Coordinates of C-alpha atoms in Angstrom, one line a residue:
X1 CA 96.5 72.1 102.4
X2 CA 94.9 75.5 101.9
X3 CA 95.9 77.7 99.0
X4 CA 97.3 80.3 99.0
X5 CA 99.9 79.3 101.6
X6 CA 100.3 82.1 104.1
X7 CA 103.9 83.1 104.7
X8 CA 103.2 86.6 106.0
X9 CA 102.9 86.0 109.7
X10 CA 105.0 89.1 110.6
X11 CA 102.1 91.2 109.2
X12 CA 99.5 89.5 111.3
X13 CA 98.5 86.0 112.5
X14 CA 95.2 84.2 112.8
X15 CA 93.5 84.1 116.2
X16 CA 94.2 80.8 117.9
X17 CA 90.9 78.9 118.4
X18 CA 91.8 78.7 122.1
X19 CA 92.1 82.4 122.3
X20 CA 88.8 82.9 120.5
X21 CA 87.1 80.5 122.9
X22 CA 88.4 82.5 125.9
X23 CA 87.2 85.8 124.4
X24 CA 83.7 84.9 123.3
X25 CA 81.9 85.0 126.7
X26 CA 83.1 88.6 127.2
X27 CA 81.1 89.7 124.1
X28 CA 77.8 88.3 125.4
X29 CA 77.2 86.8 128.9
X30 CA 80.1 88.5 130.6
X31 CA 79.8 91.9 128.9
X32 CA 80.4 94.1 131.9
X33 CA 82.6 97.3 132.0
X34 CA 85.7 96.6 134.0
X35 CA 85.4 100.1 135.5
X36 CA 81.9 99.3 136.9
X37 CA 82.6 98.8 140.6
X38 CA 79.1 98.4 142.0
X39 CA 77.9 95.1 140.6
X40 CA 78.9 91.6 139.6
X41 CA 79.1 92.4 135.8
X42 CA 81.8 94.9 136.4
X43 CA 83.6 92.7 139.0
X44 CA 83.7 89.8 136.5
X45 CA 85.2 91.9 133.8
X46 CA 87.7 93.5 136.2
X47 CA 88.8 90.0 137.3
X48 CA 89.3 88.9 133.7
X49 CA 91.5 92.0 133.0
X50 CA 93.5 91.2 136.2
X51 CA 94.0 87.6 135.0
X52 CA 95.2 88.8 131.6
X53 CA 97.5 91.3 133.2
X54 CA 99.2 88.5 135.1
X55 CA 99.4 86.4 132.0
X56 CA 101.2 89.1 130.0
X57 CA 103.5 89.8 132.9
X58 CA 104.4 86.2 133.3
X59 CA 105.3 85.8 129.6
X60 CA 107.9 88.7 129.8
X61 CA 108.9 88.2 133.5
X62 CA 107.4 91.5 134.7
X63 CA 105.1 92.4 137.5
X64 CA 101.4 92.7 136.7
X65 CA 101.5 96.3 138.0
X66 CA 104.0 97.1 135.2
X67 CA 101.5 96.2 132.4
X68 CA 99.3 98.9 130.8
X69 CA 96.7 97.8 128.2
X70 CA 96.5 99.7 124.9
X71 CA 94.8 99.3 121.6
X72 CA 98.0 97.9 120.1
X73 CA 101.7 98.4 119.7
X74 CA 101.4 101.7 117.8
X75 CA 99.5 103.3 120.7
X76 CA 102.0 101.8 123.2
X77 CA 104.9 103.2 121.2
X78 CA 103.3 106.7 121.2
X79 CA 102.7 106.5 124.9
X80 CA 106.3 105.3 125.5
X81 CA 108.1 107.9 123.4
X82 CA 105.9 110.9 123.8
X83 CA 105.1 110.2 127.4
X84 CA 108.7 109.7 128.4
X85 CA 109.9 112.7 126.4
X86 CA 107.3 114.9 128.3
X87 CA 108.2 113.4 131.6
X88 CA 112.0 113.9 131.3
X89 CA 112.0 117.0 129.2
X90 CA 113.5 119.0 132.0
X91 CA 116.6 116.7 132.1
X92 CA 117.2 116.9 128.3
X93 CA 115.7 116.8 124.9
X94 CA 117.9 114.2 123.1
X95 CA 116.6 110.9 121.8
X96 CA 118.7 108.2 120.1
X97 CA 117.1 105.6 117.9
X98 CA 118.0 103.4 114.9
X99 CA 117.5 103.9 111.2
X100 CA 115.7 100.6 110.8
X101 CA 113.1 101.1 113.5
X102 CA 109.4 100.6 112.6
X103 CA 107.6 103.6 111.2
X104 CA 105.6 103.9 114.4
X105 CA 108.8 104.8 116.2
X106 CA 110.3 106.9 113.4
X107 CA 107.1 108.9 112.9
X108 CA 106.9 109.6 116.6
X109 CA 110.4 110.8 116.6
X110 CA 109.6 113.2 113.7
X111 CA 106.7 114.5 115.7
X112 CA 108.8 115.1 118.7
X113 CA 111.4 116.9 116.6
X114 CA 108.7 119.4 115.8
X115 CA 108.3 119.9 119.5
X116 CA 111.9 120.6 120.1
X117 CA 113.5 117.1 120.5
X118 CA 116.9 116.4 119.0
X119 CA 116.9 112.9 117.5
X120 CA 119.9 111.0 116.4
X121 CA 119.3 108.1 114.0
X122 CA 122.1 105.6 114.4
X123 CA 123.0 103.4 111.4
X124 CA 123.2 99.6 111.3
X125 CA 125.9 97.4 109.9
X126 CA 125.5 95.4 106.8
X127 CA 124.0 92.5 108.9
X128 CA 121.3 94.8 110.2
X129 CA 122.7 95.0 113.8
X130 CA 123.0 98.5 115.3
X131 CA 126.5 100.0 115.5
X132 CA 127.2 99.9 119.2
X133 CA 130.2 102.2 118.9
X134 CA 128.2 104.8 117.0
X135 CA 125.4 104.5 119.5
X136 CA 127.8 105.3 122.3
X137 CA 129.3 108.2 120.4
X138 CA 125.8 109.6 119.9
X139 CA 125.1 110.0 123.7
X140 CA 125.2 113.5 125.0
X141 CA 124.5 115.0 128.5
X142 CA 121.0 115.8 127.0
X143 CA 120.2 112.2 126.1
X144 CA 117.1 111.0 127.9
X145 CA 115.9 108.0 125.8
X146 CA 117.5 105.3 123.7
X147 CA 115.0 103.5 121.5
X148 CA 116.1 100.3 119.8
X149 CA 113.6 97.6 118.6
X150 CA 114.1 94.1 119.9
X151 CA 113.4 92.4 116.6
X152 CA 113.0 93.9 113.2
X153 CA 109.7 93.3 111.3
X154 CA 111.3 93.1 107.8
X155 CA 114.6 91.2 108.3
X156 CA 114.0 89.7 111.7
X157 CA 117.3 90.9 113.2
X158 CA 117.4 90.7 117.0
X159 CA 119.3 93.6 118.4
X160 CA 121.7 93.3 121.4
X161 CA 119.4 95.1 123.8
X162 CA 121.1 93.8 127.0
X163 CA 124.4 95.4 125.9
X164 CA 122.5 98.6 125.0
X165 CA 120.8 98.6 128.4
X166 CA 124.1 98.6 130.2
X167 CA 125.2 101.6 128.1
X168 CA 122.0 103.4 128.8
X169 CA 121.7 102.8 132.5
X170 CA 125.3 103.7 133.1
X171 CA 124.2 107.2 132.0
X172 CA 120.7 107.2 133.6
X173 CA 119.1 107.0 130.2
X174 CA 115.8 105.1 129.6
X175 CA 115.9 102.2 127.2
X176 CA 112.7 101.7 125.2
X177 CA 112.5 98.6 123.0
X178 CA 109.7 97.8 120.6
X179 CA 109.1 94.1 121.0
X180 CA 106.1 93.8 118.7
X181 CA 107.8 91.2 116.5
X182 CA 109.6 89.5 119.3
X183 CA 107.0 88.6 121.9
X184 CA 105.5 85.2 121.3
X185 CA 108.3 84.3 118.8
X186 CA 111.3 84.3 121.0
X187 CA 111.8 84.3 124.8
X188 CA 111.5 87.9 126.1
X189 CA 112.6 88.6 129.6
X190 CA 112.5 92.3 130.7
X191 CA 114.6 91.6 133.8
X192 CA 117.4 89.9 131.9
X193 CA 117.4 92.4 129.1
X194 CA 116.9 95.4 131.5
X195 CA 114.4 97.0 129.1
X196 CA 112.5 100.0 130.7
X197 CA 109.7 100.5 128.2
X198 CA 108.4 97.7 125.9
X199 CA 105.4 97.8 123.6
X200 CA 103.7 94.6 122.3
X201 CA 100.7 93.6 120.2
X202 CA 98.4 90.6 120.4
X203 CA 97.8 90.1 116.7
X204 CA 101.4 89.3 116.1
X205 CA 101.2 86.1 118.1
X206 CA 97.7 84.6 117.5
X207 CA 95.7 87.1 119.6
X208 CA 93.1 89.6 118.3
X209 CA 93.8 92.9 116.5
X210 CA 93.1 96.0 118.6
X211 CA 94.7 94.7 121.8
X212 CA 98.2 95.5 123.0
X213 CA 100.2 96.4 126.1
X214 CA 103.0 98.5 127.3
X215 CA 105.5 97.3 129.9
X216 CA 106.6 100.2 132.2
X217 CA 109.4 99.4 134.6
X218 CA 108.5 100.4 138.2
X219 CA 111.9 100.0 139.9
X220 CA 115.6 100.1 139.1
X221 CA 114.8 102.5 137.6
X222 CA 111.2 103.6 138.1
X223 CA 110.0 105.0 134.8
X224 CA 107.5 107.9 134.7
X225 CA 105.3 108.8 131.7
X226 CA 102.9 111.6 131.0
X227 CA 99.5 110.3 129.7
X228 CA 98.7 111.0 126.1
X229 CA 95.0 110.4 126.4
X230 CA 92.8 112.0 129.1
X231 CA 89.3 111.1 130.3
X232 CA 88.6 108.8 133.2
X233 CA 92.0 107.8 134.6
X234 CA 91.9 104.2 133.5
X235 CA 95.1 102.1 133.6
X236 CA 96.8 104.0 136.4
X237 CA 95.9 107.3 134.8
X238 CA 98.1 106.5 131.8
X239 CA 95.6 105.3 129.3
X240 CA 92.0 106.6 129.7
X241 CA 89.2 104.8 127.9
X242 CA 86.9 101.9 128.5
X243 CA 88.9 98.7 128.5
X244 CA 88.5 96.3 125.6
X245 CA 87.8 93.4 127.8
X246 CA 87.4 90.7 125.1
X247 CA 90.6 91.8 123.4
X248 CA 92.5 92.0 126.7
X249 CA 91.3 88.5 127.6
X250 CA 92.5 87.3 124.2
X251 CA 95.9 89.0 124.6
X252 CA 96.3 87.3 128.0
X253 CA 95.3 83.9 126.6
X254 CA 97.7 84.3 123.7
X255 CA 100.5 85.1 126.2
X256 CA 99.6 82.0 128.3
X257 CA 99.7 79.8 125.3
X258 CA 103.0 81.3 124.1
X259 CA 104.6 80.7 127.6
X260 CA 103.7 77.0 127.3
X261 CA 104.6 76.4 123.7
X262 CA 107.2 78.8 122.6
X263 CA 110.2 76.5 123.0
X264 CA 108.7 73.8 120.8
X265 CA 107.5 76.4 118.3
X266 CA 111.0 77.9 117.9
X267 CA 112.5 74.5 117.2
X268 CA 109.9 73.5 114.6
X269 CA 109.6 76.8 112.8
X270 CA 113.4 77.4 112.6
X271 CA 113.7 74.0 110.9
X272 CA 111.0 74.9 108.3
X273 CA 112.5 78.4 107.8
X274 CA 115.9 76.8 107.1
X275 CA 114.5 74.3 104.7
X276 CA 112.9 77.2 102.8
X277 CA 116.1 79.2 102.7
X278 CA 118.5 76.4 101.8
X279 CA 116.3 74.9 99.1
X280 CA 115.6 78.3 97.4
X281 CA 119.4 79.0 97.5
X282 CA 120.1 75.6 95.9
X283 CA 117.4 75.9 93.2
X284 CA 117.8 79.6 92.4
X285 CA 121.3 80.8 91.7
X286 CA 122.7 84.0 93.2
X287 CA 119.9 84.4 95.8
X288 CA 121.1 86.1 99.0
X289 CA 119.7 86.4 102.5
X290 CA 119.4 90.0 103.8
X291 CA 120.7 90.6 107.3
X292 CA 122.4 88.4 109.9
X293 CA 122.1 84.6 109.5
X294 CA 122.3 84.1 113.3
X295 CA 120.9 87.1 115.2
X296 CA 117.4 86.8 113.7
X297 CA 113.9 85.6 114.5
X298 CA 113.3 81.9 113.9
X299 CA 110.4 82.5 111.5
X300 CA 111.8 85.2 109.3
X301 CA 113.6 85.0 105.9
X302 CA 114.2 88.1 103.8
X303 CA 115.8 87.0 100.6
X304 CA 116.8 88.8 97.4
X305 CA 116.2 87.3 93.9
X306 CA 118.7 89.2 91.7
X307 CA 117.2 90.3 88.4
X308 CA 113.6 89.7 89.6
X309 CA 111.4 92.6 90.8
X310 CA 109.7 91.6 94.0
X311 CA 106.4 93.3 92.9
X312 CA 106.3 91.1 89.8
X313 CA 107.2 88.0 91.8
X314 CA 104.6 88.6 94.4
X315 CA 102.0 89.2 91.6
X316 CA 102.8 85.8 90.2
X317 CA 102.5 84.2 93.7
X318 CA 99.4 86.1 94.8
X319 CA 97.0 83.2 94.3
X320 CA 99.4 80.5 95.7
X321 CA 101.8 82.0 98.3
X322 CA 101.2 85.1 100.5
X323 CA 104.4 87.0 101.2
X324 CA 105.5 90.6 101.3
X325 CA 108.2 92.9 100.0
X326 CA 108.5 94.7 103.4
X327 CA 106.4 95.9 106.3
X328 CA 102.6 95.7 105.9
X329 CA 102.6 99.3 107.2
X330 CA 104.6 100.5 104.1
X331 CA 103.4 98.0 101.5
X332 CA 101.7 100.7 99.5
X333 CA 104.8 102.8 99.2
X334 CA 106.4 102.3 95.8
X335 CA 110.0 102.9 97.1
X336 CA 112.7 100.4 98.1
X337 CA 112.6 99.4 101.7
X338 CA 114.3 101.9 104.0
X339 CA 115.3 98.9 106.2
X340 CA 117.2 97.2 103.3
X341 CA 118.7 100.4 102.2
X342 CA 120.1 100.9 105.7
X343 CA 121.9 97.6 105.3
X344 CA 123.8 99.2 102.3
X345 CA 121.8 97.4 99.6
X346 CA 121.4 99.2 96.3
X347 CA 117.9 99.9 94.9
X348 CA 118.0 97.0 92.5
X349 CA 118.7 94.5 95.3
X350 CA 116.2 96.1 97.6
X351 CA 113.5 96.0 94.9
X352 CA 114.2 92.3 94.3
X353 CA 113.8 91.2 98.0
X354 CA 110.9 89.4 99.6
X355 CA 110.1 88.6 103.2
X356 CA 108.8 85.2 104.0
X357 CA 107.6 84.8 107.6
X358 CA 106.4 81.5 109.0
X359 CA 104.0 80.8 111.8
X360 CA 102.6 78.1 114.1
X361 CA 100.2 76.8 111.5
X362 CA 103.0 76.5 108.8
X363 CA 103.5 72.9 107.8
X364 CA 106.3 71.1 105.9
X365 CA 103.9 70.4 103.0
X366 CA 103.2 74.1 102.8
X367 CA 106.9 74.9 102.6
X368 CA 107.5 72.4 99.8
X369 CA 104.5 73.8 97.9
X370 CA 105.8 77.3 98.4
X371 CA 109.3 76.3 97.1
X372 CA 107.7 74.8 94.0
X373 CA 105.6 77.9 93.3
X374 CA 108.5 80.4 94.0
X375 CA 110.9 78.6 91.8
X376 CA 108.4 78.2 89.0
X377 CA 107.5 81.9 89.2
X378 CA 111.2 83.0 89.1
X379 CA 111.8 80.8 86.1
X380 CA 108.9 82.5 84.2
X381 CA 110.1 85.9 85.1
X382 CA 113.7 85.1 84.0
X383 CA 112.6 84.2 80.5

């Protein structure tokens, strides 16, 4: 067993060796530009991209023509929100989102507010689920986009996007859902959920960093976007720039593997997550799980250790267990998690909370080792 044990899979994941094997030829022998239409090197690269597009589409039950490749979820989120706002600006200027969204969404909304958008930030309940009634009340004749993430990166809460889609579509409003933490961890079906725009990122489910995609619905309704990058007209004129063929191949392979293995992964990882949770609660009095115990990702446990500062606990664990006090994107911010604060937690509880996120490589031995290290560290800090 390797030490430290890695329990921060919501931050990033290792590249699956099968994904790496699929990618390697496109760095060397098959190095062509997918936009080169006059020779075999370009044709081979283009074919690889087409295959990956089909693999991504298959995983989320979309059409290949509805998949646009990006550099990752952040770019896909920017293209979704800013592109949709520009495209539908003549219909209205109101966006509804949720207080617990990822910073990539919240920062986009702030930027759009500077450009004249009116943004409503809907609260969540104490379990982390969005308040459906308050979301409905927030809708106005000017509302053009509702943006609700599928699964939260800090607490793992899975939002009821199907219900929200019905509300949105009844008013001809576009539903965007950030699925960065969901794809590859749970079954995601854009037809069943009726999501219209959905960003995702390869490195969250054993693909490479720097590769992502955006699902853009083409019918019922057909969603239009305004490109945010110009220069060459790649990806249906929505995302100009030379395609990252090795990364795209890796993303496609990661999707294909997830499609085959996700059911077994969910069952095994859920069992390990539950062992970690129940054992810690048995051994360390007064611990509490943050967020819903049912509507959450199978791999995520956000737990508070009353009286223990998470920074101090993580420092004690740094050489044995890799975990986090919140999102990797905000780990340098010395403030309590805004996600936990939105649940109604006080600063003390928020500061005492740690996120453990498991992955495909996580073993039962690693979980037992982590439990030993966590309980020992808590005992030292309580003295």
